[in-house]
Tab-separated table of C-alpha atoms in Angstrom:
chain	number	residue	atom	x	y	z
L	1	MET	CA	1.848	-0.485	28.997
L	2	LYS	CA	0.699	-3.288	31.252
L	3	PHE	CA	2.027	-5.817	28.750
L	4	VAL	CA	5.426	-4.223	28.716
L	5	LEU	CA	5.605	-4.295	32.547
L	6	LEU	CA	4.406	-7.889	32.678
L	7	ALA	CA	6.861	-8.952	30.014
L	8	SER	CA	9.678	-7.193	31.888
L	9	ALA	CA	8.732	-8.824	35.168
L	10	ILE	CA	8.560	-12.283	33.594
L	11	ALA	CA	11.928	-11.783	31.905
L	12	LYS	CA	13.532	-10.704	35.268
L	13	SER	CA	12.065	-13.626	37.182
L	14	ALA	CA	13.070	-16.055	34.412
L	15	ASN	CA	16.688	-14.867	34.674
L	16	ALA	CA	16.780	-15.831	38.320
L	17	PHE	CA	15.867	-19.445	37.360
L	18	SER	CA	17.792	-19.721	34.102
L	19	TYR	CA	20.179	-22.585	33.557
L	20	LYS	CA	23.805	-21.519	33.706
L	21	ALA	CA	26.140	-23.781	31.791
L	22	LEU	CA	29.321	-24.997	33.463
L	23	PRO	CA	32.614	-23.640	32.093
L	24	THR	CA	34.232	-25.947	29.538
L	25	GLY	CA	36.492	-28.583	31.060
L	26	VAL	CA	34.681	-28.780	34.447
L	27	VAL	CA	33.522	-32.183	35.716
L	28	ASN	CA	29.710	-31.887	36.089
L	29	LEU	CA	28.811	-33.412	39.435
L	30	ALA	CA	24.945	-33.310	38.895
L	31	SER	CA	23.383	-36.689	39.513
L	32	SER	CA	21.352	-36.438	36.327
L	33	VAL	CA	24.363	-36.226	34.045
L	34	GLU	CA	25.313	-39.332	32.015
L	35	ARG	CA	28.807	-40.424	32.798
L	36	ASP	CA	31.329	-41.048	30.063
L	37	VAL	CA	32.377	-44.529	31.225
L	38	TYR	CA	33.503	-45.923	27.841
L	39	THR	CA	35.982	-43.030	27.234
L	40	MET	CA	37.293	-43.774	30.720
L	41	ALA	CA	37.786	-47.484	29.826
L	42	ASP	CA	39.803	-46.422	26.693
L	43	TRP	CA	41.789	-43.949	28.792
L	44	ALA	CA	42.566	-46.650	31.377
L	45	ALA	CA	43.640	-49.080	28.730
L	46	SER	CA	45.978	-46.440	27.255
L	47	TYR	CA	47.612	-46.125	30.686
L	48	GLY	CA	48.164	-49.882	31.002
L	49	VAL	CA	45.072	-51.205	32.695
L	50	GLN	CA	44.525	-54.744	31.548
L	51	GLN	CA	41.513	-56.996	31.979
L	52	ALA	CA	40.950	-60.722	31.583
L	53	ALA	CA	39.529	-61.952	28.312
L	54	GLY	CA	35.751	-61.628	28.280
L	55	VAL	CA	35.502	-58.890	30.958
L	56	GLN	CA	33.622	-55.889	29.795
L	57	LEU	CA	31.755	-52.868	31.219
L	58	THR	CA	28.015	-53.393	31.225
L	59	SER	CA	25.014	-51.356	31.986
L	60	TYR	CA	21.288	-52.095	31.973
L	61	ASP	CA	20.178	-48.464	32.169
L	62	GLY	CA	23.088	-46.341	30.986
L	63	LYS	CA	23.518	-44.936	34.515
L	64	ASP	CA	24.924	-47.756	36.623
L	65	TYR	CA	27.854	-49.688	35.191
L	66	PHE	CA	29.525	-52.871	36.325
L	67	ALA	CA	32.146	-55.381	35.166
L	68	ALA	CA	30.718	-58.606	33.743
L	69	THR	CA	32.168	-61.445	31.768
L	70	ASP	CA	30.784	-63.520	28.902
L	71	GLN	CA	32.994	-66.523	29.767
L	72	ASP	CA	33.977	-68.619	32.742
L	73	ILE	CA	36.967	-67.357	34.690
L	74	PRO	CA	38.629	-69.806	37.078
L	75	ALA	CA	38.334	-68.941	40.733
L	76	GLY	CA	41.245	-66.861	42.044
L	77	SER	CA	42.168	-65.604	38.605
L	78	PRO	CA	42.950	-61.992	38.156
L	79	VAL	CA	40.282	-60.107	36.299
L	80	MET	CA	42.034	-56.696	36.143
L	81	TYR	CA	45.510	-55.254	36.482
L	82	VAL	CA	45.880	-51.596	37.463
L	83	PRO	CA	49.375	-50.054	37.256
L	84	ASN	CA	50.596	-48.553	40.486
L	85	ASP	CA	50.824	-45.103	38.726
L	86	LEU	CA	46.991	-45.114	38.361
L	87	THR	CA	46.269	-45.569	42.108
L	88	PHE	CA	45.508	-42.904	44.641
L	89	THR	CA	47.252	-43.692	47.997
L	90	SER	CA	47.669	-41.831	51.185
L	91	SER	CA	51.466	-42.238	51.063
L	92	LYS	CA	51.599	-40.756	47.497
L	93	ALA	CA	49.353	-37.829	48.584
L	94	ALA	CA	51.581	-37.253	51.725
L	95	MET	CA	54.647	-37.058	49.489
L	96	GLU	CA	52.934	-34.769	46.975
L	97	PHE	CA	51.584	-32.306	49.576
L	98	GLY	CA	54.580	-32.372	51.875
L	99	GLY	CA	53.631	-30.695	55.164
L	100	SER	CA	50.844	-28.527	53.676
L	101	LEU	CA	48.158	-30.681	55.281
L	102	GLY	CA	49.851	-30.831	58.660
L	103	GLU	CA	47.469	-28.406	60.433
L	104	ALA	CA	44.332	-30.147	59.142
L	105	GLU	CA	45.782	-33.598	59.964
L	106	ALA	CA	46.656	-32.399	63.479
L	107	GLN	CA	43.001	-31.298	63.937
L	108	LEU	CA	41.863	-34.701	62.866
L	109	ILE	CA	44.277	-36.345	65.354
L	110	ASN	CA	43.259	-33.969	68.172
L	111	ALA	CA	39.646	-34.960	67.474
L	112	GLY	CA	40.500	-38.664	67.872
L	113	LEU	CA	40.192	-39.282	64.181
L	114	GLU	CA	43.764	-40.284	63.385
L	115	ASP	CA	42.567	-43.393	61.580
L	116	LYS	CA	40.854	-40.986	59.047
L	117	VAL	CA	44.066	-39.117	58.117
L	118	PRO	CA	45.001	-41.428	55.181
L	119	LEU	CA	41.420	-41.105	53.776
L	120	PHE	CA	41.594	-37.381	54.210
L	121	ARG	CA	44.757	-37.194	52.159
L	122	VAL	CA	43.251	-39.102	49.279
L	123	PHE	CA	40.096	-36.990	49.525
L	124	VAL	CA	42.123	-33.808	49.240
L	125	LYS	CA	43.978	-35.226	46.253
L	126	ILE	CA	40.718	-36.009	44.450
L	127	LEU	CA	39.305	-32.515	45.215
L	128	LEU	CA	42.451	-30.938	43.847
L	129	GLU	CA	42.155	-33.012	40.606
L	130	TYR	CA	38.485	-32.000	40.252
L	131	GLU	CA	39.560	-28.349	40.613
L	132	LYS	CA	41.892	-28.712	37.726
L	133	GLY	CA	39.159	-29.920	35.373
L	134	GLU	CA	40.408	-30.882	31.928
L	135	ASN	CA	43.863	-29.908	33.012
L	136	SER	CA	44.009	-32.917	35.340
L	137	PRO	CA	45.415	-36.068	33.989
L	138	TRP	CA	42.557	-37.730	35.908
L	139	TYR	CA	39.840	-35.771	34.195
L	140	THR	CA	38.566	-38.697	32.074
L	141	TRP	CA	38.300	-40.880	35.135
L	142	LEU	CA	36.650	-38.187	37.266
L	143	ASN	CA	34.177	-37.502	34.387
L	144	SER	CA	33.060	-41.084	34.459
L	145	LEU	CA	32.139	-41.179	38.128
L	146	PRO	CA	28.549	-40.971	39.389
């Protein structure tokens, strides 16, 4: 009888600490998760991002990535082209949200933080894209971020 009670108590306490998997299609924000950077690079290329010859994503540890080149690039030369459609801007967010952020923006302005309104708009846009998970056209990019 003691064994049954002990086993039951262990099982109940283990459930409290059990790992719960994220739903499919959700961006995992845990710092221990490896980021899918190379899929993002393919995604970006498919949307028109171009890079200079020799420029490539590099990592020494599989966690931190950076752009590097294996050849000399003249000073002042462009190393990457990103189409306007792939940029988040405050003005695009303002057009997308219309006046729905007006009250929050007014609170920022009343607090003397009017210079933060553009950043706030971009932040809200990114949060909304995170919420969409795999349904977001930005999922591949978001899934590559640390």
